[in-house]
Amino acid sequence: MCRFLAYLGPSIFLDELVCKPQHSLVRQSLRADQAKAVTNGDGFGVGWYGELSSPGVYREVMPAWSDENLLALCSNVRSHLFFAHVRAATGTGIARQNCHPFRYGPYLFMHNGQIGGYGQVRRAMEARLPDHLYAERKGATDSELLFLLIIARIESGQSVTQAVSQILNETLAMMQVLNIHEPLRFAGALADGSQVHAFRFSSDQRAPTLYLRQDGANGLVVASEPLADEQDGWGLIPPGSVVHMNAHGVSSSEALM
Amino acid sequence: MCRFLAYLGPSIFLDELVCKPQHSLVRQSLRADQAKAVTNGDGFGVGWYGELSSPGVYREVMPAWSDENLLALCSNVRSHLFFAHVRAATGTGIARQNCHPFRYGPYLFMHNGQIGGYGQVRRAMEARLPDHLYAERKGATDSELLFLLIIARIESGQSVTQAVSQILNETLAMMQVLNIHEPLRFAGALADGSQVHAFRFSSDQRAPTLYLRQDGANGLVVASEPLADEQDGWGLIPPGSVVHMNAHGVSSSEALM
Amino acid sequence: MCRFLAYLGPSIFLDELVCKPQHSLVRQSLRADQAKAVTNGDGFGVGWYGELSSPGVYREVMPAWSDENLLALCSNVRSHLFFAHVRAATGTGIARQNCHPFRYGPYLFMHNGQIGGYGQVRRAMEARLPDHLYAERKGATDSELLFLLIIARIESGQSVTQAVSQILNETLAMMQVLNIHEPLRFAGALADGSQVHAFRFSSDQRAPTLYLRQDGANGLVVASEPLADEQDGWGLIPPGSVVHMNAHGVSSSEALM
Amino acid sequence: MCRFLAYLGPSIFLDELVCKPQHSLVRQSLRADQAKAVTNGDGFGVGWYGELSSPGVYREVMPAWSDENLLALCSNVRSHLFFAHVRAATGTGIARQNCHPFRYGPYLFMHNGQIGGYGQVRRAMEARLPDHLYAERKGATDSELLFLLIIARIESGQSVTQAVSQILNETLAMMQVLNIHEPLRFAGALADGSQVHAFRFSSDQRAPTLYLRQDGANGLVVASEPLADEQDGWGLIPPGSVVHMNAHGVSSSEALM
């Protein structure tokens, strides 16, 4: 399990959300409140859109709480759309290649959750990747794999929601064939430089928490946990749904599957 | 605040204490029970005596819980005398040079605690180092500094207990001159290859915990916290005292100051 | 391209070969003489057999020349059979999971070379892994993949030479189908705790160098480059051949394919 | 010895100088042409001025050539004034705290060179730091120490040239007292957010190389080596001199001492 946040709005310094709040993501790396794992110290990453179509990504294996480079980067880089993620590894190794967010072309993706019995379904899932995305596989996580599978669907013309729904359904089907009873849990965010899509799903009753803050002129924030102790303004995204956001606000919210 | 353990006894694989116990030091790096800081993820180190007079030291800035090298080392290296330490930084940076244990010649040292107002007394304390030990200063911690000051006293002919007592007294005196009201807390261990000296002290009523387990044929263990949930066999070392151990067992225990 | 060495003989400290010689492996990490890449600074690793059937492995992403932990480990650990490797990455990322030697059960493997057009043949090669070895894939290198494929053959009853020959032949066949004209180059070493097998092969005329030193009471050393400037006692292993070594010396040498 | 570059001019992406040129600084980290050390793989750093008065700094212990974060940062961050440095350690440890550039308030500093007999003069030099700068000492390098000593002079009202001259003179005097015959070599750059000062000095005839490129609309670059194989437009700064640059170009050039 991990913690993450996504921001879309007027251009701000990353540290406004990543480092400064009372219960910032950096704080959550050391002491999360609503996570299965209290400590999210197995690496971290930030991804941000600037002047280029392709986002910048900074990922590191150290805990977020102790990395001075992260502080420097976040207090000096502005963006209208950025992701940040702190990792609690669930079985795959500690490596930058296993840290979120993942990037492919203009897309960024990050994830909190787990595919039940991943070791058993991994091979069948990787087999569904088209060659050019198979070649993009750098690490070993279920998260990177889900991302590349979703990208394949998007490239074949599906909407983001269709793509995610279909991949989750296919994964569940494979898990069923292999008689896996552990749940598929999936809180995720996908961006393309102008839009952010946030997903909350689980095959059991315990979808990872995911909150949305809509604050007029101050932009939109999606986060695993509210960034302040008082949770005013933070609404829990319902399980099984997806929220779409763009420069005009929350464009729509729909059932995921 | 940090967590540590020291072992002296029949040669065993390091993982018997560092990795395998229910509440092992690696486990304490993620979730300590009796520490000011629950998480001790700002680096770690092990030091062990083998065939040479000078001990081997392995120190790393990653959290102990996620380092596969530590596991491999501990399950393949045996020693009759070893130290292990997990760090929670208290103001100085994350660097191997700031990780414990520290080594000088045949000596190993590690520490849990803090010099109140360290930023203010550091300079006066460093000024007391003889030139050849000043040149050994690689990092910025109070722990390394205390170690080098203690070494200077030992080199000038004092016993270990005299050396530690005098350095603690001098530090307290400097703190008083500078009107520092934060406490001086010091749980430490010093080894020379055949003996281990363990210290527990604080200028206030809250000396960092330090336990001793004497288990006949199984050797002696000093640890910040018992390595198992049931604490049978673990005795708290009284504040203000030092315990001396060698191959024949606990040779003596005396008041530190 | 990388540099490596393997030792089999009386138990010695690792630093006797890894750190101390005039042209030690650590020296080669900074300045190799006979390598395609002069600098081999993209991580390193050592693997050694001790009291257990499974070897210890220490791998790190820093250059070998600057890692104090490597020095400490090598000057304090003895072994009768050890591997050491310094890496010059050829397209796959910097991560411990991509560093040599690789371990599986009692086996250690390391490699210097490259599969031509690896990005194109990778998928077809991974498809040949049995499920339980597919699940062992932690990184992205061609080296780890070759190792797991060789293990699969060994597990199915083939000799080490048969296994390596067949995997090289299959790889060449796949490269031919895909019309890849870059060469397949392979200098490698495989150990099981009592035997070491060293291979030198290339599909073109430029097999990576691999030397053997047989020095009576001082054990056997296989290395990418002689460890001293004068090369007395170092014989180049002929391309297309394999050398088998055990406690009694070089047991045999045969054509690889 | 190290390699570095400084840029002042119209805002550009850092990778225009750090990564893209034929003989970029990243390339120099692996293969420098005019350096005492061919390989500069002991860490690196970049510092850049953006919207804030205090610059951003990113420093890492890995070689620059293999760090994907550096590439991402440099291709996504723009600046009108930035520093970049690749390190070849000369006796002090590998740690972020020992990587350049160093920052203090609005100042950035980086250095290529060495104080002869540093181990002997270090203590006397540190003794000259005022308390508040002594407390800023995070690492162990001669470079950081020179920087803090120069800052102390600037804070006491001296010009940058006066400050550097005086510190170099004092260092030479201390070296003479201690009968040190190794040279004092110093190529350095200091910035305050609007100006860059570049220095080239040695007490012997071999001052580290330092080049200046003035290219009208394209800004000013100071670099240890020209960034392209053809060296048109690159002029060697004379030994014993300092060059001052601001938004209007090279404001002046004068003898350093």
PDB file of C-alpha atoms in Angstrom, chain C:
ATOM      1  CA  MET C   1      30.495  -4.696 -21.373  1.00  0.00           C
ATOM      2  CA  CYS C   2      31.674  -5.472 -17.900  1.00  0.00           C
ATOM      3  CA  ARG C   3      34.634  -6.971 -16.044  1.00  0.00           C
ATOM      4  CA  PHE C   4      34.550  -9.925 -13.657  1.00  0.00           C
ATOM      5  CA  LEU C   5      36.563 -12.503 -11.773  1.00  0.00           C
ATOM      6  CA  ALA C   6      35.894 -15.896 -10.211  1.00  0.00           C
ATOM      7  CA  TYR C   7      38.025 -17.650  -7.628  1.00  0.00           C
ATOM      8  CA  LEU C   8      38.159 -21.275  -6.514  1.00  0.00           C
ATOM      9  CA  GLY C   9      40.799 -22.568  -4.116  1.00  0.00           C
ATOM     10  CA  PRO C  10      41.956 -22.352  -0.540  1.00  0.00           C
ATOM     11  CA  SER C  11      39.835 -19.964   1.503  1.00  0.00           C
ATOM     12  CA  ILE C  12      41.156 -16.405   1.129  1.00  0.00           C
ATOM     13  CA  PHE C  13      39.907 -12.930   1.947  1.00  0.00           C
ATOM     14  CA  LEU C  14      38.047 -11.499  -1.024  1.00  0.00           C
ATOM     15  CA  ASP C  15      40.237  -8.418  -1.084  1.00  0.00           C
ATOM     16  CA  GLU C  16      43.241 -10.519  -2.123  1.00  0.00           C
ATOM     17  CA  LEU C  17      41.791 -10.461  -5.630  1.00  0.00           C
ATOM     18  CA  VAL C  18      39.051  -7.841  -5.617  1.00  0.00           C
ATOM     19  CA  CYS C  19      40.912  -4.896  -4.091  1.00  0.00           C
ATOM     20  CA  LYS C  20      44.640  -5.459  -3.542  1.00  0.00           C
ATOM     21  CA  PRO C  21      46.205  -6.460  -6.877  1.00  0.00           C
ATOM     22  CA  GLN C  22      47.869  -3.824  -9.020  1.00  0.00           C
ATOM     23  CA  HIS C  23      45.135  -4.228 -11.645  1.00  0.00           C
ATOM     24  CA  SER C  24      42.402  -5.426  -9.279  1.00  0.00           C
ATOM     25  CA  LEU C  25      38.764  -5.615 -10.236  1.00  0.00           C
ATOM     26  CA  VAL C  26      38.129  -2.427  -8.291  1.00  0.00           C
ATOM     27  CA  ARG C  27      40.879  -0.792 -10.341  1.00  0.00           C
ATOM     28  CA  GLN C  28      39.286  -2.149 -13.517  1.00  0.00           C
ATOM     29  CA  SER C  29      36.000  -0.512 -12.551  1.00  0.00           C
ATOM     30  CA  LEU C  30      37.723   2.822 -13.074  1.00  0.00           C
ATOM     31  CA  ARG C  31      40.152   1.932 -15.855  1.00  0.00           C
ATOM     32  CA  ALA C  32      39.842  -1.350 -17.718  1.00  0.00           C
ATOM     33  CA  ASP C  33      42.511  -2.168 -20.293  1.00  0.00           C
ATOM     34  CA  GLN C  34      40.905  -4.705 -22.563  1.00  0.00           C
ATOM     35  CA  ALA C  35      37.254  -3.728 -22.424  1.00  0.00           C
ATOM     36  CA  LYS C  36      34.944  -2.110 -24.897  1.00  0.00           C
ATOM     37  CA  ALA C  37      34.017   0.230 -22.059  1.00  0.00           C
ATOM     38  CA  VAL C  38      36.963   1.693 -20.178  1.00  0.00           C
ATOM     39  CA  THR C  39      34.781   2.621 -17.229  1.00  0.00           C
ATOM     40  CA  ASN C  40      32.705  -0.005 -15.447  1.00  0.00           C
ATOM     41  CA  GLY C  41      30.953   2.235 -12.971  1.00  0.00           C
ATOM     42  CA  ASP C  42      27.299   1.215 -13.270  1.00  0.00           C
ATOM     43  CA  GLY C  43      27.179  -0.863 -10.136  1.00  0.00           C
ATOM     44  CA  PHE C  44      28.947  -3.994  -8.993  1.00  0.00           C
ATOM     45  CA  GLY C  45      28.481  -7.136  -6.955  1.00  0.00           C
ATOM     46  CA  VAL C  46      30.228  -9.893  -5.085  1.00  0.00           C
ATOM     47  CA  GLY C  47      28.904 -13.361  -4.333  1.00  0.00           C
ATOM     48  CA  TRP C  48      30.626 -15.838  -2.044  1.00  0.00           C
ATOM     49  CA  TYR C  49      30.092 -19.316  -0.674  1.00  0.00           C
ATOM     50  CA  GLY C  50      30.562 -19.794   3.044  1.00  0.00           C
ATOM     51  CA  GLU C  51      29.077 -22.285   5.456  1.00  0.00           C
ATOM     52  CA  LEU C  52      25.651 -22.382   3.840  1.00  0.00           C
ATOM     53  CA  SER C  53      24.686 -24.014   0.563  1.00  0.00           C
ATOM     54  CA  SER C  54      23.273 -20.709  -0.659  1.00  0.00           C
ATOM     55  CA  PRO C  55      25.874 -18.029  -1.345  1.00  0.00           C
ATOM     56  CA  GLY C  56      25.887 -14.519   0.082  1.00  0.00           C
ATOM     57  CA  VAL C  57      25.448 -11.697  -2.430  1.00  0.00           C
ATOM     58  CA  TYR C  58      26.218  -7.999  -2.052  1.00  0.00           C
ATOM     59  CA  ARG C  59      25.218  -5.756  -4.971  1.00  0.00           C
ATOM     60  CA  GLU C  60      25.228  -1.990  -5.179  1.00  0.00           C
ATOM     61  CA  VAL C  61      24.540   0.674  -7.808  1.00  0.00           C
ATOM     62  CA  MET C  62      27.508   2.892  -6.940  1.00  0.00           C
ATOM     63  CA  PRO C  63      30.848   2.459  -8.672  1.00  0.00           C
ATOM     64  CA  ALA C  64      32.990  -0.199  -6.999  1.00  0.00           C
ATOM     65  CA  TRP C  65      35.917   2.183  -6.678  1.00  0.00           C
ATOM     66  CA  SER C  66      34.141   4.443  -4.220  1.00  0.00           C
ATOM     67  CA  ASP C  67      32.224   2.005  -2.043  1.00  0.00           C
ATOM     68  CA  GLU C  68      33.656   1.666   1.446  1.00  0.00           C
ATOM     69  CA  ASN C  69      31.253  -1.150   2.255  1.00  0.00           C
ATOM     70  CA  LEU C  70      32.800  -3.236  -0.506  1.00  0.00           C
ATOM     71  CA  LEU C  71      36.272  -2.688   0.931  1.00  0.00           C
ATOM     72  CA  ALA C  72      35.112  -3.597   4.424  1.00  0.00           C
ATOM     73  CA  LEU C  73      33.299  -6.686   3.234  1.00  0.00           C
ATOM     74  CA  CYS C  74      36.187  -7.896   1.097  1.00  0.00           C
ATOM     75  CA  SER C  75      38.763  -7.419   3.830  1.00  0.00           C
ATOM     76  CA  ASN C  76      36.664  -9.288   6.393  1.00  0.00           C
ATOM     77  CA  VAL C  77      35.040 -12.116   4.482  1.00  0.00           C
ATOM     78  CA  ARG C  78      36.867 -15.272   3.429  1.00  0.00           C
ATOM     79  CA  SER C  79      35.723 -17.784   0.891  1.00  0.00           C
ATOM     80  CA  HIS C  80      36.967 -20.745  -1.105  1.00  0.00           C
ATOM     81  CA  LEU C  81      34.723 -19.791  -4.022  1.00  0.00           C
ATOM     82  CA  PHE C  82      33.651 -16.285  -4.893  1.00  0.00           C
ATOM     83  CA  PHE C  83      32.585 -14.111  -7.806  1.00  0.00           C
ATOM     84  CA  ALA C  84      33.015 -10.359  -8.284  1.00  0.00           C
ATOM     85  CA  HIS C  85      31.687  -8.199 -11.094  1.00  0.00           C
ATOM     86  CA  VAL C  86      31.774  -4.523 -12.136  1.00  0.00           C
ATOM     87  CA  ARG C  87      29.131  -3.335 -14.568  1.00  0.00           C
ATOM     88  CA  ALA C  88      29.059  -1.130 -17.625  1.00  0.00           C
ATOM     89  CA  ALA C  89      25.375  -0.951 -18.491  1.00  0.00           C
ATOM     90  CA  THR C  90      24.327  -1.651 -22.056  1.00  0.00           C
ATOM     91  CA  GLY C  91      20.878  -0.170 -22.244  1.00  0.00           C
ATOM     92  CA  THR C  92      19.113  -1.460 -19.157  1.00  0.00           C
ATOM     93  CA  GLY C  93      18.713   0.702 -16.088  1.00  0.00           C
ATOM     94  CA  ILE C  94      20.856   1.175 -13.013  1.00  0.00           C
ATOM     95  CA  ALA C  95      19.392  -0.950 -10.228  1.00  0.00           C
ATOM     96  CA  ARG C  96      20.651  -3.553  -7.813  1.00  0.00           C
ATOM     97  CA  GLN C  97      18.345  -6.009  -9.553  1.00  0.00           C
ATOM     98  CA  ASN C  98      20.391  -5.514 -12.722  1.00  0.00           C
ATOM     99  CA  CYS C  99      23.748  -6.051 -11.021  1.00  0.00           C
ATOM    100  CA  HIS C 100      25.707  -9.300 -11.148  1.00  0.00           C
ATOM    101  CA  PRO C 101      26.206 -11.890  -9.800  1.00  0.00           C
ATOM    102  CA  PHE C 102      22.715 -13.328  -9.940  1.00  0.00           C
ATOM    103  CA  ARG C 103      21.751 -16.016  -7.471  1.00  0.00           C
ATOM    104  CA  TYR C 104      19.250 -18.837  -7.655  1.00  0.00           C
ATOM    105  CA  GLY C 105      19.313 -21.533  -4.999  1.00  0.00           C
ATOM    106  CA  PRO C 106      22.924 -22.715  -4.798  1.00  0.00           C
ATOM    107  CA  TYR C 107      23.860 -21.139  -8.137  1.00  0.00           C
ATOM    108  CA  LEU C 108      25.729 -17.936  -8.903  1.00  0.00           C
ATOM    109  CA  PHE C 109      26.082 -16.477 -12.381  1.00  0.00           C
ATOM    110  CA  MET C 110      27.759 -13.473 -13.907  1.00  0.00           C
ATOM    111  CA  HIS C 111      28.232 -12.312 -17.435  1.00  0.00           C
ATOM    112  CA  ASN C 112      30.127  -9.963 -19.702  1.00  0.00           C
ATOM    113  CA  GLY C 113      28.694  -9.493 -23.155  1.00  0.00           C
ATOM    114  CA  GLN C 114      25.489  -8.700 -24.889  1.00  0.00           C
ATOM    115  CA  ILE C 115      22.709 -10.238 -26.902  1.00  0.00           C
ATOM    116  CA  GLY C 116      22.510  -8.345 -30.197  1.00  0.00           C
ATOM    117  CA  GLY C 117      19.072  -6.809 -30.664  1.00  0.00           C
ATOM    118  CA  TYR C 118      18.096  -7.771 -27.137  1.00  0.00           C
ATOM    119  CA  GLY C 119      15.060  -5.491 -27.184  1.00  0.00           C
ATOM    120  CA  GLN C 120      13.691  -7.511 -30.079  1.00  0.00           C
ATOM    121  CA  VAL C 121      14.405 -11.027 -28.805  1.00  0.00           C
ATOM    122  CA  ARG C 122      13.739 -10.433 -25.140  1.00  0.00           C
ATOM    123  CA  ARG C 123      10.088 -11.344 -25.257  1.00  0.00           C
ATOM    124  CA  ALA C 124      10.558 -14.581 -27.164  1.00  0.00           C
ATOM    125  CA  MET C 125      13.312 -15.570 -24.768  1.00  0.00           C
ATOM    126  CA  GLU C 126      11.290 -14.796 -21.652  1.00  0.00           C
ATOM    127  CA  ALA C 127       8.467 -16.866 -23.088  1.00  0.00           C
ATOM    128  CA  ARG C 128      10.734 -19.916 -22.825  1.00  0.00           C
ATOM    129  CA  LEU C 129      11.115 -19.617 -19.067  1.00  0.00           C
ATOM    130  CA  PRO C 130       9.120 -22.065 -16.988  1.00  0.00           C
ATOM    131  CA  ASP C 131       6.645 -20.375 -14.666  1.00  0.00           C
ATOM    132  CA  HIS C 132       8.644 -20.726 -11.461  1.00  0.00           C
ATOM    133  CA  LEU C 133      11.703 -19.091 -13.065  1.00  0.00           C
ATOM    134  CA  TYR C 134       9.640 -16.436 -14.820  1.00  0.00           C
ATOM    135  CA  ALA C 135       8.537 -15.437 -11.318  1.00  0.00           C
ATOM    136  CA  GLU C 136      12.195 -15.074 -10.324  1.00  0.00           C
ATOM    137  CA  ARG C 137      12.812 -12.341 -12.884  1.00  0.00           C
ATOM    138  CA  LYS C 138      13.610  -9.256 -10.799  1.00  0.00           C
ATOM    139  CA  GLY C 139      15.368  -7.003 -13.282  1.00  0.00           C
ATOM    140  CA  ALA C 140      15.499  -6.341 -16.995  1.00  0.00           C
ATOM    141  CA  THR C 141      18.954  -7.458 -18.160  1.00  0.00           C
ATOM    142  CA  ASP C 142      19.813 -10.001 -20.816  1.00  0.00           C
ATOM    143  CA  SER C 143      22.271 -11.482 -18.314  1.00  0.00           C
ATOM    144  CA  GLU C 144      19.667 -12.390 -15.708  1.00  0.00           C
ATOM    145  CA  LEU C 145      17.496 -13.811 -18.473  1.00  0.00           C
ATOM    146  CA  LEU C 146      20.281 -16.009 -19.847  1.00  0.00           C
ATOM    147  CA  PHE C 147      20.948 -17.229 -16.309  1.00  0.00           C
ATOM    148  CA  LEU C 148      17.353 -18.254 -15.693  1.00  0.00           C
ATOM    149  CA  LEU C 149      17.157 -19.997 -19.066  1.00  0.00           C
ATOM    150  CA  ILE C 150      20.345 -21.921 -18.292  1.00  0.00           C
ATOM    151  CA  ILE C 151      18.963 -22.883 -14.878  1.00  0.00           C
ATOM    152  CA  ALA C 152      15.838 -24.227 -16.534  1.00  0.00           C
ATOM    153  CA  ARG C 153      17.968 -26.520 -18.682  1.00  0.00           C
ATOM    154  CA  ILE C 154      20.029 -27.660 -15.706  1.00  0.00           C
ATOM    155  CA  GLU C 155      16.870 -28.404 -13.768  1.00  0.00           C
ATOM    156  CA  SER C 156      15.652 -30.526 -16.653  1.00  0.00           C
ATOM    157  CA  GLY C 157      18.740 -32.691 -16.359  1.00  0.00           C
ATOM    158  CA  GLN C 158      21.254 -31.239 -18.811  1.00  0.00           C
ATOM    159  CA  SER C 159      24.890 -30.735 -17.975  1.00  0.00           C
ATOM    160  CA  VAL C 160      26.017 -27.148 -17.541  1.00  0.00           C
ATOM    161  CA  THR C 161      27.821 -27.232 -20.880  1.00  0.00           C
ATOM    162  CA  GLN C 162      24.803 -28.666 -22.663  1.00  0.00           C
ATOM    163  CA  ALA C 163      22.575 -26.067 -21.026  1.00  0.00           C
ATOM    164  CA  VAL C 164      24.742 -23.118 -21.996  1.00  0.00           C
ATOM    165  CA  SER C 165      25.327 -24.425 -25.532  1.00  0.00           C
ATOM    166  CA  GLN C 166      21.662 -24.939 -26.117  1.00  0.00           C
ATOM    167  CA  ILE C 167      20.646 -21.535 -24.789  1.00  0.00           C
ATOM    168  CA  LEU C 168      23.294 -19.816 -26.933  1.00  0.00           C
ATOM    169  CA  ASN C 169      22.128 -21.780 -29.961  1.00  0.00           C
ATOM    170  CA  GLU C 170      18.494 -20.960 -29.339  1.00  0.00           C
ATOM    171  CA  THR C 171      19.319 -17.309 -28.866  1.00  0.00           C
ATOM    172  CA  LEU C 172      21.268 -17.241 -32.118  1.00  0.00           C
ATOM    173  CA  ALA C 173      18.360 -18.922 -33.882  1.00  0.00           C
ATOM    174  CA  MET C 174      15.927 -16.323 -32.581  1.00  0.00           C
ATOM    175  CA  MET C 175      18.276 -13.528 -33.618  1.00  0.00           C
ATOM    176  CA  GLN C 176      18.485 -15.023 -37.105  1.00  0.00           C
ATOM    177  CA  VAL C 177      14.711 -15.250 -37.450  1.00  0.00           C
ATOM    178  CA  LEU C 178      14.484 -11.580 -36.523  1.00  0.00           C
ATOM    179  CA  ASN C 179      17.259 -10.710 -38.933  1.00  0.00           C
ATOM    180  CA  ILE C 180      19.511  -9.288 -36.235  1.00  0.00           C
ATOM    181  CA  HIS C 181      23.069  -8.790 -37.381  1.00  0.00           C
ATOM    182  CA  GLU C 182      24.631  -7.599 -34.162  1.00  0.00           C
ATOM    183  CA  PRO C 183      26.693 -10.320 -32.490  1.00  0.00           C
ATOM    184  CA  LEU C 184      25.919 -12.479 -29.487  1.00  0.00           C
ATOM    185  CA  ARG C 185      28.852 -12.117 -27.118  1.00  0.00           C
ATOM    186  CA  PHE C 186      29.124 -14.130 -23.973  1.00  0.00           C
ATOM    187  CA  ALA C 187      31.826 -14.464 -21.366  1.00  0.00           C
ATOM    188  CA  GLY C 188      30.273 -15.977 -18.286  1.00  0.00           C
ATOM    189  CA  ALA C 189      30.820 -17.942 -15.132  1.00  0.00           C
ATOM    190  CA  LEU C 190      28.465 -20.261 -13.278  1.00  0.00           C
ATOM    191  CA  ALA C 191      29.073 -21.847  -9.877  1.00  0.00           C
ATOM    192  CA  ASP C 192      27.158 -24.285  -7.701  1.00  0.00           C
ATOM    193  CA  GLY C 193      29.227 -24.095  -4.536  1.00  0.00           C
ATOM    194  CA  SER C 194      31.827 -26.669  -5.467  1.00  0.00           C
ATOM    195  CA  GLN C 195      32.404 -26.227  -9.198  1.00  0.00           C
ATOM    196  CA  VAL C 196      32.977 -23.208 -11.413  1.00  0.00           C
ATOM    197  CA  HIS C 197      32.296 -23.255 -15.147  1.00  0.00           C
ATOM    198  CA  ALA C 198      33.733 -20.464 -17.266  1.00  0.00           C
ATOM    199  CA  PHE C 199      32.592 -19.767 -20.827  1.00  0.00           C
ATOM    200  CA  ARG C 200      33.965 -17.692 -23.656  1.00  0.00           C
ATOM    201  CA  PHE C 201      32.000 -17.305 -26.850  1.00  0.00           C
ATOM    202  CA  SER C 202      31.033 -14.891 -29.561  1.00  0.00           C
ATOM    203  CA  SER C 203      29.099 -15.207 -32.791  1.00  0.00           C
ATOM    204  CA  ASP C 204      31.693 -12.905 -34.359  1.00  0.00           C
ATOM    205  CA  GLN C 205      35.456 -12.840 -34.079  1.00  0.00           C
ATOM    206  CA  ARG C 206      35.521 -10.705 -30.969  1.00  0.00           C
ATOM    207  CA  ALA C 207      34.691 -12.823 -27.974  1.00  0.00           C
ATOM    208  CA  PRO C 208      35.124 -10.864 -24.741  1.00  0.00           C
ATOM    209  CA  THR C 209      38.505 -11.638 -23.207  1.00  0.00           C
ATOM    210  CA  LEU C 210      38.628 -14.235 -20.443  1.00  0.00           C
ATOM    211  CA  TYR C 211      41.805 -15.394 -18.744  1.00  0.00           C
ATOM    212  CA  LEU C 212      42.658 -18.345 -16.522  1.00  0.00           C
ATOM    213  CA  ARG C 213      45.404 -18.439 -13.934  1.00  0.00           C
ATOM    214  CA  GLN C 214      46.353 -21.819 -12.484  1.00  0.00           C
ATOM    215  CA  ASP C 215      48.704 -21.307  -9.647  1.00  0.00           C
ATOM    216  CA  GLY C 216      49.119 -24.569  -7.773  1.00  0.00           C
ATOM    217  CA  ALA C 217      48.522 -24.023  -4.118  1.00  0.00           C
ATOM    218  CA  ASN C 218      47.045 -20.591  -4.720  1.00  0.00           C
ATOM    219  CA  GLY C 219      43.895 -21.696  -6.424  1.00  0.00           C
ATOM    220  CA  LEU C 220      42.289 -20.916  -9.752  1.00  0.00           C
ATOM    221  CA  VAL C 221      41.266 -17.516 -10.998  1.00  0.00           C
ATOM    222  CA  VAL C 222      39.219 -16.661 -14.054  1.00  0.00           C
ATOM    223  CA  ALA C 223      39.170 -12.968 -14.929  1.00  0.00           C
ATOM    224  CA  SER C 224      38.257 -10.635 -17.782  1.00  0.00           C
ATOM    225  CA  GLU C 225      41.732  -9.157 -17.529  1.00  0.00           C
ATOM    226  CA  PRO C 226      44.906 -10.288 -15.756  1.00  0.00           C
ATOM    227  CA  LEU C 227      45.049  -8.787 -12.278  1.00  0.00           C
ATOM    228  CA  ALA C 228      48.614  -7.596 -12.693  1.00  0.00           C
ATOM    229  CA  ASP C 229      50.401  -5.662 -15.384  1.00  0.00           C
ATOM    230  CA  GLU C 230      52.780  -8.476 -16.126  1.00  0.00           C
ATOM    231  CA  GLN C 231      50.601 -11.196 -17.484  1.00  0.00           C
ATOM    232  CA  ASP C 232      52.762 -14.188 -16.571  1.00  0.00           C
ATOM    233  CA  GLY C 233      50.692 -17.134 -15.596  1.00  0.00           C
ATOM    234  CA  TRP C 234      47.554 -15.817 -17.238  1.00  0.00           C
ATOM    235  CA  GLY C 235      46.335 -17.788 -20.235  1.00  0.00           C
ATOM    236  CA  LEU C 236      43.558 -16.653 -22.550  1.00  0.00           C
ATOM    237  CA  ILE C 237      40.696 -19.141 -22.664  1.00  0.00           C
ATOM    238  CA  PRO C 238      40.071 -19.942 -26.348  1.00  0.00           C
ATOM    239  CA  PRO C 239      36.876 -18.554 -27.856  1.00  0.00           C
ATOM    240  CA  GLY C 240      34.121 -21.114 -28.116  1.00  0.00           C
ATOM    241  CA  SER C 241      35.231 -23.124 -25.137  1.00  0.00           C
ATOM    242  CA  VAL C 242      34.301 -23.859 -21.564  1.00  0.00           C
ATOM    243  CA  VAL C 243      36.587 -24.607 -18.620  1.00  0.00           C
ATOM    244  CA  HIS C 244      35.445 -26.672 -15.655  1.00  0.00           C
ATOM    245  CA  MET C 245      37.099 -26.228 -12.290  1.00  0.00           C
ATOM    246  CA  ASN C 246      36.719 -27.890  -8.934  1.00  0.00           C
ATOM    247  CA  ALA C 247      38.720 -28.393  -5.752  1.00  0.00           C
ATOM    248  CA  HIS C 248      41.156 -30.622  -7.627  1.00  0.00           C
ATOM    249  CA  GLY C 249      41.963 -28.026 -10.259  1.00  0.00           C
ATOM    250  CA  VAL C 250      40.885 -27.606 -13.841  1.00  0.00           C
ATOM    251  CA  SER C 251      38.929 -30.777 -14.374  1.00  0.00           C
ATOM    252  CA  SER C 252      38.524 -30.367 -18.114  1.00  0.00           C
ATOM    253  CA  SER C 253      38.227 -27.954 -20.947  1.00  0.00           C
ATOM    254  CA  GLU C 254      36.037 -28.531 -23.957  1.00  0.00           C
ATOM    255  CA  ALA C 255      34.511 -26.904 -26.986  1.00  0.00           C
ATOM    256  CA  LEU C 256      31.370 -25.037 -26.051  1.00  0.00           C
ATOM    257  CA  MET C 257      29.292 -25.621 -29.159  1.00  0.00           C
TER     258      MET C 257
END
